[in-house]
Tab-separated table of N, CA and C in Angstrom:
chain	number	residue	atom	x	y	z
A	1	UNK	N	3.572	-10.618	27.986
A	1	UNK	CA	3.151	-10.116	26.700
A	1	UNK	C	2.446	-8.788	26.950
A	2	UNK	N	2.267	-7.712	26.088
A	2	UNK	CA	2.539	-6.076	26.545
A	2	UNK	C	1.612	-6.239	25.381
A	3	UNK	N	0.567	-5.245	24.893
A	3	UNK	CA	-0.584	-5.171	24.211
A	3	UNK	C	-0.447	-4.942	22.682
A	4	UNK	N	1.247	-3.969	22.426
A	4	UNK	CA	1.792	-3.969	21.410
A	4	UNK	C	2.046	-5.318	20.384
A	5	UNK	N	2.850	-6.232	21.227
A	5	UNK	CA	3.159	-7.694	21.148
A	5	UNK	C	1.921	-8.281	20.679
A	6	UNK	N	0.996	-8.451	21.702
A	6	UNK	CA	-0.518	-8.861	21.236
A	6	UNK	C	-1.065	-8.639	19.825
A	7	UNK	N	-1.473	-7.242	19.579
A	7	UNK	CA	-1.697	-6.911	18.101
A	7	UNK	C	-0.926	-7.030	17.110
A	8	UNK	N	0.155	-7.532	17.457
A	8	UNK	CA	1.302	-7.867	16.436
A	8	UNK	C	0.742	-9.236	15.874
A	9	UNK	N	0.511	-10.327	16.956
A	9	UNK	CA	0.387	-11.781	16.967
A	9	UNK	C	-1.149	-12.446	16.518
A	10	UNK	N	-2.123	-11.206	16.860
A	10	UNK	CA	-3.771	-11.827	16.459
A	10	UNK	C	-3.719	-11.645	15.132
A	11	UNK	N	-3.228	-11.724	14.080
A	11	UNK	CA	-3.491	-11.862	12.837
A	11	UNK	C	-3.271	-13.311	12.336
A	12	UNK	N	-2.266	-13.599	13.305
A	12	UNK	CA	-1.555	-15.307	12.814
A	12	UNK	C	-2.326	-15.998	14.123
A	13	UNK	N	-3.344	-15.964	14.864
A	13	UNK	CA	-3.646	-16.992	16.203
A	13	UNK	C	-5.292	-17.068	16.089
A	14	UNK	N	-5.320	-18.366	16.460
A	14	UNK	CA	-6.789	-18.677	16.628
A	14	UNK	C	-7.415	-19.894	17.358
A	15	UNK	N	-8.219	-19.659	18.177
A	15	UNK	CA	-8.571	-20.501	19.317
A	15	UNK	C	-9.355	-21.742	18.567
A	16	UNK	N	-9.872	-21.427	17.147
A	16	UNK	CA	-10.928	-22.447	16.785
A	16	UNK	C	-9.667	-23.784	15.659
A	17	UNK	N	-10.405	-24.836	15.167
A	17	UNK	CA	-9.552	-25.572	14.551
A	17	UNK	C	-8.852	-26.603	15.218
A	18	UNK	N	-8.562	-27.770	14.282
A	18	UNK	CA	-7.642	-28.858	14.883
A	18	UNK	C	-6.288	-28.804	15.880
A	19	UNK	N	-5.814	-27.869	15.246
A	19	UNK	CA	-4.520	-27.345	16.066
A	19	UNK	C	-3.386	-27.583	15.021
A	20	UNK	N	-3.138	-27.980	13.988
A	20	UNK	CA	-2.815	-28.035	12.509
A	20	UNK	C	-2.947	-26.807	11.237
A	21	UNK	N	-1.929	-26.761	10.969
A	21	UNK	CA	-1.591	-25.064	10.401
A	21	UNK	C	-2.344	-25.879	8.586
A	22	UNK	N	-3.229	-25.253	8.305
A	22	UNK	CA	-3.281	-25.604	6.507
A	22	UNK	C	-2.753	-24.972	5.718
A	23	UNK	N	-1.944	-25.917	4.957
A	23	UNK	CA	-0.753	-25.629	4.248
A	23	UNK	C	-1.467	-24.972	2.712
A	24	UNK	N	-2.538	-24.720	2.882
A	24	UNK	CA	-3.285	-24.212	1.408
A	24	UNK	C	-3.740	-22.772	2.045
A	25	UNK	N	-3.329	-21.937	2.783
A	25	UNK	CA	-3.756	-20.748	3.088
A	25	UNK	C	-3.354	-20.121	4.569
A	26	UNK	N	-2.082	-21.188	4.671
A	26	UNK	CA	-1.638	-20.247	6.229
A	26	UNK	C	-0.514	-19.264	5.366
A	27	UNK	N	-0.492	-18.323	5.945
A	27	UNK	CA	0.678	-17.030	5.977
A	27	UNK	C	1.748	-17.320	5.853
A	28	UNK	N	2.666	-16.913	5.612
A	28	UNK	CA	4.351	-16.445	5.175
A	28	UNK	C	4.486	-16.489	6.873
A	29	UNK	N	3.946	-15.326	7.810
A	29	UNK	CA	4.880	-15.550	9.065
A	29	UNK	C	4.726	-17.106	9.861
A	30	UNK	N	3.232	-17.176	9.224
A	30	UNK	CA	2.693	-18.821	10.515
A	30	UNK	C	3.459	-20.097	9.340
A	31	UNK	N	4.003	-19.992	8.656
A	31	UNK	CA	4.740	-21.463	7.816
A	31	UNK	C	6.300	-20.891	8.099
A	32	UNK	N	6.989	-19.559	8.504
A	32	UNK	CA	8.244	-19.571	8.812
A	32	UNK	C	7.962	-20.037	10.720
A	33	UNK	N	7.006	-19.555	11.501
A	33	UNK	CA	7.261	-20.141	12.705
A	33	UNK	C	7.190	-21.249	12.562
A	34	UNK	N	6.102	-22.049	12.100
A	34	UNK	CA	6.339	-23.683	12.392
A	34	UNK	C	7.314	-24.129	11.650
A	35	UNK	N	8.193	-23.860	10.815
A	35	UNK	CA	9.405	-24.593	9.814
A	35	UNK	C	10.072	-24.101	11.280
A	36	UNK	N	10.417	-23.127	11.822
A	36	UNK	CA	11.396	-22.622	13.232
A	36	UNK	C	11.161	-23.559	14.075
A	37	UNK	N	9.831	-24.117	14.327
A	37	UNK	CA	9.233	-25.060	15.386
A	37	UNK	C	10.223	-26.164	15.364
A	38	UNK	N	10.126	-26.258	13.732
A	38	UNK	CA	10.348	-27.882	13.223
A	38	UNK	C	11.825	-27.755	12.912
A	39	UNK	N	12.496	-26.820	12.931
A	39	UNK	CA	13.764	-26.987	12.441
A	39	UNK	C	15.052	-27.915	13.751
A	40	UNK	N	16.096	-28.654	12.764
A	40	UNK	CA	16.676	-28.953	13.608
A	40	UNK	C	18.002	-28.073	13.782
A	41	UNK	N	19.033	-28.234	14.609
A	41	UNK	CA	20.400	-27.709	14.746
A	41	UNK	C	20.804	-27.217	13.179
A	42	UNK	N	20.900	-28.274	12.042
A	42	UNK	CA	21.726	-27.951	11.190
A	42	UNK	C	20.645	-26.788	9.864
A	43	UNK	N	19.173	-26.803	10.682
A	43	UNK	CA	18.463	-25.730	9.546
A	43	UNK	C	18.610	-24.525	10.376
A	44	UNK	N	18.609	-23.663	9.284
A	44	UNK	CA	19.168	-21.966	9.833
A	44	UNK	C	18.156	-21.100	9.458
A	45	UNK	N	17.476	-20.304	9.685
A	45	UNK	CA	16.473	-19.092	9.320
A	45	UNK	C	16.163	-19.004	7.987
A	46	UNK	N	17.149	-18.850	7.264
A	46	UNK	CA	17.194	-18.773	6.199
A	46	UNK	C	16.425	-19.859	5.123
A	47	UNK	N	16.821	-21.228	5.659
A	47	UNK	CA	16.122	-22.322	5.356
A	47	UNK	C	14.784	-22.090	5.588
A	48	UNK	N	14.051	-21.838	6.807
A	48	UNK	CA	12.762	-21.857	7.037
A	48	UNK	C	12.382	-20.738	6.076
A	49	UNK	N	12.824	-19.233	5.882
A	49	UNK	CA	12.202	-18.840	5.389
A	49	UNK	C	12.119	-18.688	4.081
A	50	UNK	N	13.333	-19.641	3.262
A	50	UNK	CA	12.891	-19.740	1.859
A	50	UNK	C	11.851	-20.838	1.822
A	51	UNK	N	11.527	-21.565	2.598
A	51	UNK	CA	10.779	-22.957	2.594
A	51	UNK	C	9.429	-22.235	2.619
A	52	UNK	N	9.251	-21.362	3.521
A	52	UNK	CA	7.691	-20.780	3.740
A	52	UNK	C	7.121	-19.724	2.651
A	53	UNK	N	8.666	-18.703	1.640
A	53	UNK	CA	8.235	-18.123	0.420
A	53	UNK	C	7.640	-18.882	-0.746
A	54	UNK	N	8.268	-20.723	-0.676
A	54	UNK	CA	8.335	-21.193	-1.850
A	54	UNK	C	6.603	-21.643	-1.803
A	55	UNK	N	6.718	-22.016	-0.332
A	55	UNK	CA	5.016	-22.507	-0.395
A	55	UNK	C	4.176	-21.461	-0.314
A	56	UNK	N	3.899	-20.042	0.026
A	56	UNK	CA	3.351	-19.376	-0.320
A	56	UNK	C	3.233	-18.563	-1.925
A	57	UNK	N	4.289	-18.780	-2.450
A	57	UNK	CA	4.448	-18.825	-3.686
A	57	UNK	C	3.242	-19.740	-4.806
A	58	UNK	N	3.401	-21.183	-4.282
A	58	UNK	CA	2.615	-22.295	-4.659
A	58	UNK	C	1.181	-22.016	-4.445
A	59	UNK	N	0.456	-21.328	-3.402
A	59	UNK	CA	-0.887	-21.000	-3.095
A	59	UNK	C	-0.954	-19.724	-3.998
A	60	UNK	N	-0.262	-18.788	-4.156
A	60	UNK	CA	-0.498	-17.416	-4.953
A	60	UNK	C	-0.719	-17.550	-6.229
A	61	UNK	N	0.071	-18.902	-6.930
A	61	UNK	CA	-0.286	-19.026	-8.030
A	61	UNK	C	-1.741	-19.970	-8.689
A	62	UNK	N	-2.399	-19.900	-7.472
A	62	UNK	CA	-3.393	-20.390	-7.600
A	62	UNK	C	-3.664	-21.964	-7.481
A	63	UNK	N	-3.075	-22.795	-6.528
A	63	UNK	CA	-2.460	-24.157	-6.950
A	63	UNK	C	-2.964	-24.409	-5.522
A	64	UNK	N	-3.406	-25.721	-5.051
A	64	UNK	CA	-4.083	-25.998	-3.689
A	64	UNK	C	-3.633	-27.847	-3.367
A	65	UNK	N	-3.079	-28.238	-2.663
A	65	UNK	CA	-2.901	-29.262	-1.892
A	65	UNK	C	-4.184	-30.077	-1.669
A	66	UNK	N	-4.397	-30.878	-2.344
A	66	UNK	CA	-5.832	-31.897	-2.372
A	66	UNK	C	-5.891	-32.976	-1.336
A	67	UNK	N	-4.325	-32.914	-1.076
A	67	UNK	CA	-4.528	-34.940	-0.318
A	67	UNK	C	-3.859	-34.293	0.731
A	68	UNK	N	-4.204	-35.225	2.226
A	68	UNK	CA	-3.058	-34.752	3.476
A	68	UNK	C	-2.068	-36.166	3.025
A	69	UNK	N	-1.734	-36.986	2.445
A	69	UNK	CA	-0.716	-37.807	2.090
A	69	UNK	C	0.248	-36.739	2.038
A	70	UNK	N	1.554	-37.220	2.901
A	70	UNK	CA	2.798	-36.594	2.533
A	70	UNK	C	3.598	-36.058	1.455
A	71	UNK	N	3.542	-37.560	1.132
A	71	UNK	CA	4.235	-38.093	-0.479
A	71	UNK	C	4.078	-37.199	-1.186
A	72	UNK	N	2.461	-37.071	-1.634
A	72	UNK	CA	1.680	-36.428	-2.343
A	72	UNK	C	2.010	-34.914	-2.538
A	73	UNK	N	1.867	-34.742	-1.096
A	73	UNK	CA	2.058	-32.500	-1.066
A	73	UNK	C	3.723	-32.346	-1.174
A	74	UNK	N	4.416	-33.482	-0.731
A	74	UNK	CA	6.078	-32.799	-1.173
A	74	UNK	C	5.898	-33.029	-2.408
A	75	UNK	N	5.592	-34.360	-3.378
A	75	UNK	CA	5.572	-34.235	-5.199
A	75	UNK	C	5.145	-32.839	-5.675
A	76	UNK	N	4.097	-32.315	-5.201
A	76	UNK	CA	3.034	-31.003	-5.595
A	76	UNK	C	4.097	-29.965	-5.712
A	77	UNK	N	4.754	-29.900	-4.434
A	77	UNK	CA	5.383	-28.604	-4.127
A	77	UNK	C	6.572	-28.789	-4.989
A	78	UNK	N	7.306	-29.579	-5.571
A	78	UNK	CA	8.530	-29.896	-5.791
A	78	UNK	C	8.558	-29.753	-7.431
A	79	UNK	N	7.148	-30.296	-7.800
A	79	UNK	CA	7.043	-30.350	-9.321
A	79	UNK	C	6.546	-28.474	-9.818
A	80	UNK	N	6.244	-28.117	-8.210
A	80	UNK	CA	6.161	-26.699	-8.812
A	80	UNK	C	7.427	-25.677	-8.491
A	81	UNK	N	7.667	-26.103	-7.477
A	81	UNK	CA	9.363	-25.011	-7.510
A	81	UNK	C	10.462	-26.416	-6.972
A	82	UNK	N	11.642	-25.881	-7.633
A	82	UNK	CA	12.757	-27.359	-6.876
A	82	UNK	C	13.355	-26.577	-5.327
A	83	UNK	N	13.096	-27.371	-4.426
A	83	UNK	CA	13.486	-27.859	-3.148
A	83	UNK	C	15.264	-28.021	-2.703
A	84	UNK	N	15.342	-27.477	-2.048
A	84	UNK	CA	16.748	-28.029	-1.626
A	84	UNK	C	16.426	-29.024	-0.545
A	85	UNK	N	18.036	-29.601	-0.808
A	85	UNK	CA	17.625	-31.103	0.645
A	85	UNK	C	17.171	-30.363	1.704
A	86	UNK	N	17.643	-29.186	2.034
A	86	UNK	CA	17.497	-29.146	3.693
A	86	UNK	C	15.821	-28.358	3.541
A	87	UNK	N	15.393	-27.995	2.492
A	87	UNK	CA	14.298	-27.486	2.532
A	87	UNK	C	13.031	-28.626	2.766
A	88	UNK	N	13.663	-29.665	1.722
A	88	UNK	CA	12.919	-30.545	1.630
A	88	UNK	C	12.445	-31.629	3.211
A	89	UNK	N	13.665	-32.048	3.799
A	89	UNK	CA	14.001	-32.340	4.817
A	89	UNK	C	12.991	-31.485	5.712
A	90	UNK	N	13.243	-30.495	5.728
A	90	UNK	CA	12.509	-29.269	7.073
A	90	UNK	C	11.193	-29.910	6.511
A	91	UNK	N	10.598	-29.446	5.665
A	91	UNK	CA	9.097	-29.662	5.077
A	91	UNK	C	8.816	-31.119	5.283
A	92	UNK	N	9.623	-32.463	5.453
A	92	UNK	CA	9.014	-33.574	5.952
A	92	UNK	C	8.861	-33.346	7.092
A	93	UNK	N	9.498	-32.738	8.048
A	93	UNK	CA	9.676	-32.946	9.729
A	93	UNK	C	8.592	-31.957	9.602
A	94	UNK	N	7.769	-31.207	8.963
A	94	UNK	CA	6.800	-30.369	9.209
A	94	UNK	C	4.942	-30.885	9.134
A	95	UNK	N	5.251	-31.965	8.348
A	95	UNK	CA	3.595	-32.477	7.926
A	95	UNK	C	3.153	-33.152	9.133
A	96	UNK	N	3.876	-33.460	9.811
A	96	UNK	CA	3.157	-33.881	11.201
A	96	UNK	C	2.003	-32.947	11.785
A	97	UNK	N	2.401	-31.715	11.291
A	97	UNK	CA	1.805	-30.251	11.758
A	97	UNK	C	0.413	-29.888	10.683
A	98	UNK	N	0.833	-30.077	10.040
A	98	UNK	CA	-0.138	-29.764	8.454
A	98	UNK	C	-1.551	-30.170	8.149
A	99	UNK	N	-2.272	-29.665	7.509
A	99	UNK	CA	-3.110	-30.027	7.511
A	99	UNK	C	-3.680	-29.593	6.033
A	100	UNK	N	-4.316	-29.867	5.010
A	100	UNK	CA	-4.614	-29.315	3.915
A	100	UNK	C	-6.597	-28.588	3.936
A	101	UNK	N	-7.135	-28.941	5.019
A	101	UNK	CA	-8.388	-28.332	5.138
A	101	UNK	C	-8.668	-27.653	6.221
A	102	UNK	N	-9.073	-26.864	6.628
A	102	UNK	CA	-9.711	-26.287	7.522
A	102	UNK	C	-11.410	-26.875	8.074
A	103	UNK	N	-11.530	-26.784	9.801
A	103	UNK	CA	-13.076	-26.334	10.069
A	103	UNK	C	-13.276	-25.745	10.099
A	104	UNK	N	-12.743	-24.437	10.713
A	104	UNK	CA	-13.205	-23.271	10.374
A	104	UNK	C	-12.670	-21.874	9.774
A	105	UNK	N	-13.266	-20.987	9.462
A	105	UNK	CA	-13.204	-19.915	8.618
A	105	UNK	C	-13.400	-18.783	9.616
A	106	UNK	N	-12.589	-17.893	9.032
A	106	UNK	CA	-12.979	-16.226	9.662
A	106	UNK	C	-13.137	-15.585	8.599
A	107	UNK	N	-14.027	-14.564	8.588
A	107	UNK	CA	-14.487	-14.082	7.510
A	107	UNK	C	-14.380	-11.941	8.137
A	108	UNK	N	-14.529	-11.141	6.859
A	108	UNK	CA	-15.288	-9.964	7.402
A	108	UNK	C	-15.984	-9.481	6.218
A	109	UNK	N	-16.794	-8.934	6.707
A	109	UNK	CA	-17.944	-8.472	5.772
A	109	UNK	C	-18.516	-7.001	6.141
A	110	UNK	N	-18.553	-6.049	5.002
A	110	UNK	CA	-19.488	-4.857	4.898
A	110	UNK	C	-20.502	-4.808	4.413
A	111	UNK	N	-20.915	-4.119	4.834
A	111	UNK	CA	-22.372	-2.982	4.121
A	111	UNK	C	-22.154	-1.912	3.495
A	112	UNK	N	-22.292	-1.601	2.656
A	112	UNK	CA	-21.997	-0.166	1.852
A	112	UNK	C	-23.509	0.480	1.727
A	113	UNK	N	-23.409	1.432	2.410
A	113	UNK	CA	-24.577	2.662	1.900
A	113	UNK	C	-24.631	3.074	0.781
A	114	UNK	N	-26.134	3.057	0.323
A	114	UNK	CA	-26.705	3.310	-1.465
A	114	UNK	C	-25.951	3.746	-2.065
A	115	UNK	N	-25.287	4.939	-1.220
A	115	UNK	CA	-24.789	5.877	-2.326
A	115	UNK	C	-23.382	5.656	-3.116
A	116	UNK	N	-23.340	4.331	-2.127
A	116	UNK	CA	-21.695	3.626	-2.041
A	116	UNK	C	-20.443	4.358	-1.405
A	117	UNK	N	-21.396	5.576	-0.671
A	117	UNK	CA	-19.824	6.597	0.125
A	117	UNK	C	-18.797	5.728	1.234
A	118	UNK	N	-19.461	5.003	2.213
A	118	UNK	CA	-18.517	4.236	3.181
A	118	UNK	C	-19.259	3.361	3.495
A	119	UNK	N	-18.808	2.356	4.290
A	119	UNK	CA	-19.489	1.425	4.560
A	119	UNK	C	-20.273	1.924	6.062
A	120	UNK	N	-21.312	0.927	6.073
A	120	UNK	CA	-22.214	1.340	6.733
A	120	UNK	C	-22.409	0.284	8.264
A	121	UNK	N	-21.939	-1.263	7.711
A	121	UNK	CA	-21.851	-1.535	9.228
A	121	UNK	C	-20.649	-2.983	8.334
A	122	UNK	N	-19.932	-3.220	9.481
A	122	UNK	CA	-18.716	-4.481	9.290
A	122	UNK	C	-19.294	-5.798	10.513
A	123	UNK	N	-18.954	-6.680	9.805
A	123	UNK	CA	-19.008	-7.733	10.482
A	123	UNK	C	-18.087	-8.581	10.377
A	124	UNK	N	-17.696	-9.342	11.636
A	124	UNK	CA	-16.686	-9.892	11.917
A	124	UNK	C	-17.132	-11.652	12.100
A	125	UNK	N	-16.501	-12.330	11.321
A	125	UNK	CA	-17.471	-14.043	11.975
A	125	UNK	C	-15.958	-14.729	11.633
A	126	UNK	N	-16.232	-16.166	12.782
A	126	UNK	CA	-15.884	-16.866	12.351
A	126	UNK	C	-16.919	-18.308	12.028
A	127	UNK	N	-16.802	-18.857	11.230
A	127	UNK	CA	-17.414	-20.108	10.780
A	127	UNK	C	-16.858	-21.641	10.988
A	128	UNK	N	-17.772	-22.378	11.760
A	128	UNK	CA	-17.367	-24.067	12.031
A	128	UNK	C	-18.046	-24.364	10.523
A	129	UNK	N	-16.918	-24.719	9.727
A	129	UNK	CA	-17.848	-25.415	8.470
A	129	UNK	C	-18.361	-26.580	8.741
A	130	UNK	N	-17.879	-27.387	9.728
A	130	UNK	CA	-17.926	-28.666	9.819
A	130	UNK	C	-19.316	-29.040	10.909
A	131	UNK	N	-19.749	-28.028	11.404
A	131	UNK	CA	-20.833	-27.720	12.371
A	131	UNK	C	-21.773	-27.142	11.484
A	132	UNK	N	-21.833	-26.459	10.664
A	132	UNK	CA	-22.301	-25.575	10.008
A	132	UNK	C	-22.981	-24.417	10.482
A	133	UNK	N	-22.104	-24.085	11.764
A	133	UNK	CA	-22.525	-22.930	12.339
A	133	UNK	C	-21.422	-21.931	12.711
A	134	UNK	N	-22.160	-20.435	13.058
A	134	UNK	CA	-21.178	-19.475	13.365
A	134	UNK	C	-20.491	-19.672	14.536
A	135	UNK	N	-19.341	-19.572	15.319
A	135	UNK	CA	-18.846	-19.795	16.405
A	135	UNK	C	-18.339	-18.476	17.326
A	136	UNK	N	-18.537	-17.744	16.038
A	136	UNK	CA	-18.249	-16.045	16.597
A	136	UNK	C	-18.814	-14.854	15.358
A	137	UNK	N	-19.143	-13.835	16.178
A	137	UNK	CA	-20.220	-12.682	15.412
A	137	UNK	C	-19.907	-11.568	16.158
A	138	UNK	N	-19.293	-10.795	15.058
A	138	UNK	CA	-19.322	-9.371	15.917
A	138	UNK	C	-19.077	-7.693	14.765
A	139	UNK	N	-19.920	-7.019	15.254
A	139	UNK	CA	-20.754	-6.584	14.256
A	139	UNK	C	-20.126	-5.220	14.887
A	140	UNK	N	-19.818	-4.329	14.089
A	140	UNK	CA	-19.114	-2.781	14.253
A	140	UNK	C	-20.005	-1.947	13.232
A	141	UNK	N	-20.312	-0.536	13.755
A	141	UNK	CA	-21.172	0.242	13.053
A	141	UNK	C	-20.376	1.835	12.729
């Protein structure tokens, strides 16, 4: 991996968390890799990545996955856009992976100077909600 590659990939990777992608706020690229993860012989690209528009679709419109029950989040997704079999199919072989909550959070945060011209210092965190502590802090001026 070459440094280009790298900065391509830290937007979608993170050392903290179960190891379970949440299906209420992971990305378009991190729900087409794991549908790729999860796909078998007869699903094709195409499949994964209408499967990962439809569910990012479902979070944009403001709509959030309450239960990790299966049942439950394919009814959700289905009563909000219709599914093809093989979509549907991919998205069962996928909840093994899923997760509907997070522990932790990454956040960034500014400071804006009085005058409101630029910001004045950024901070970078991530948050264990479940600890209720910071697990990372890093502060740019």
């Amino acid at each position: 991996m070459d440094g280009s590659l790298y900065a391509q990939l830290v937007p979608y990777l993170t050392v903290y968390g179960g190891g379970n992608v949440n299906l209420n706020c992971a990305s378009e690229p991190v729900l087409v890799a794991l549908a790729r993860a999860c796909a078998s012989a007869h699903h094709d690209v195409d499949t994964c990545e209408a499967l990962a528009a439809k569910i990012v679709r479902f979070q944009q419109a403001g709509n959030a996955f309450e239960e990790a029950d299966s049942a439950v989040i394919r009814n959700q997704l289905k009563e909000f856009v219709a599914l093809t079999g093989e979509e549907d199919g991919l998205f069962l072989k996928m909840m093994g992976s899923l997760t509907v909550r997070s522990r932790a959070f990454r956040g960034i945060a500014s400071g804006i100077e009085e005058d409101g011209s630029s910001p004045r210092m950024w901070v970078e965190f991530v948050c264990d909600a479940q600890a209720g502590q910071f697990v990372y802090w890093r502060e740019f001026q």
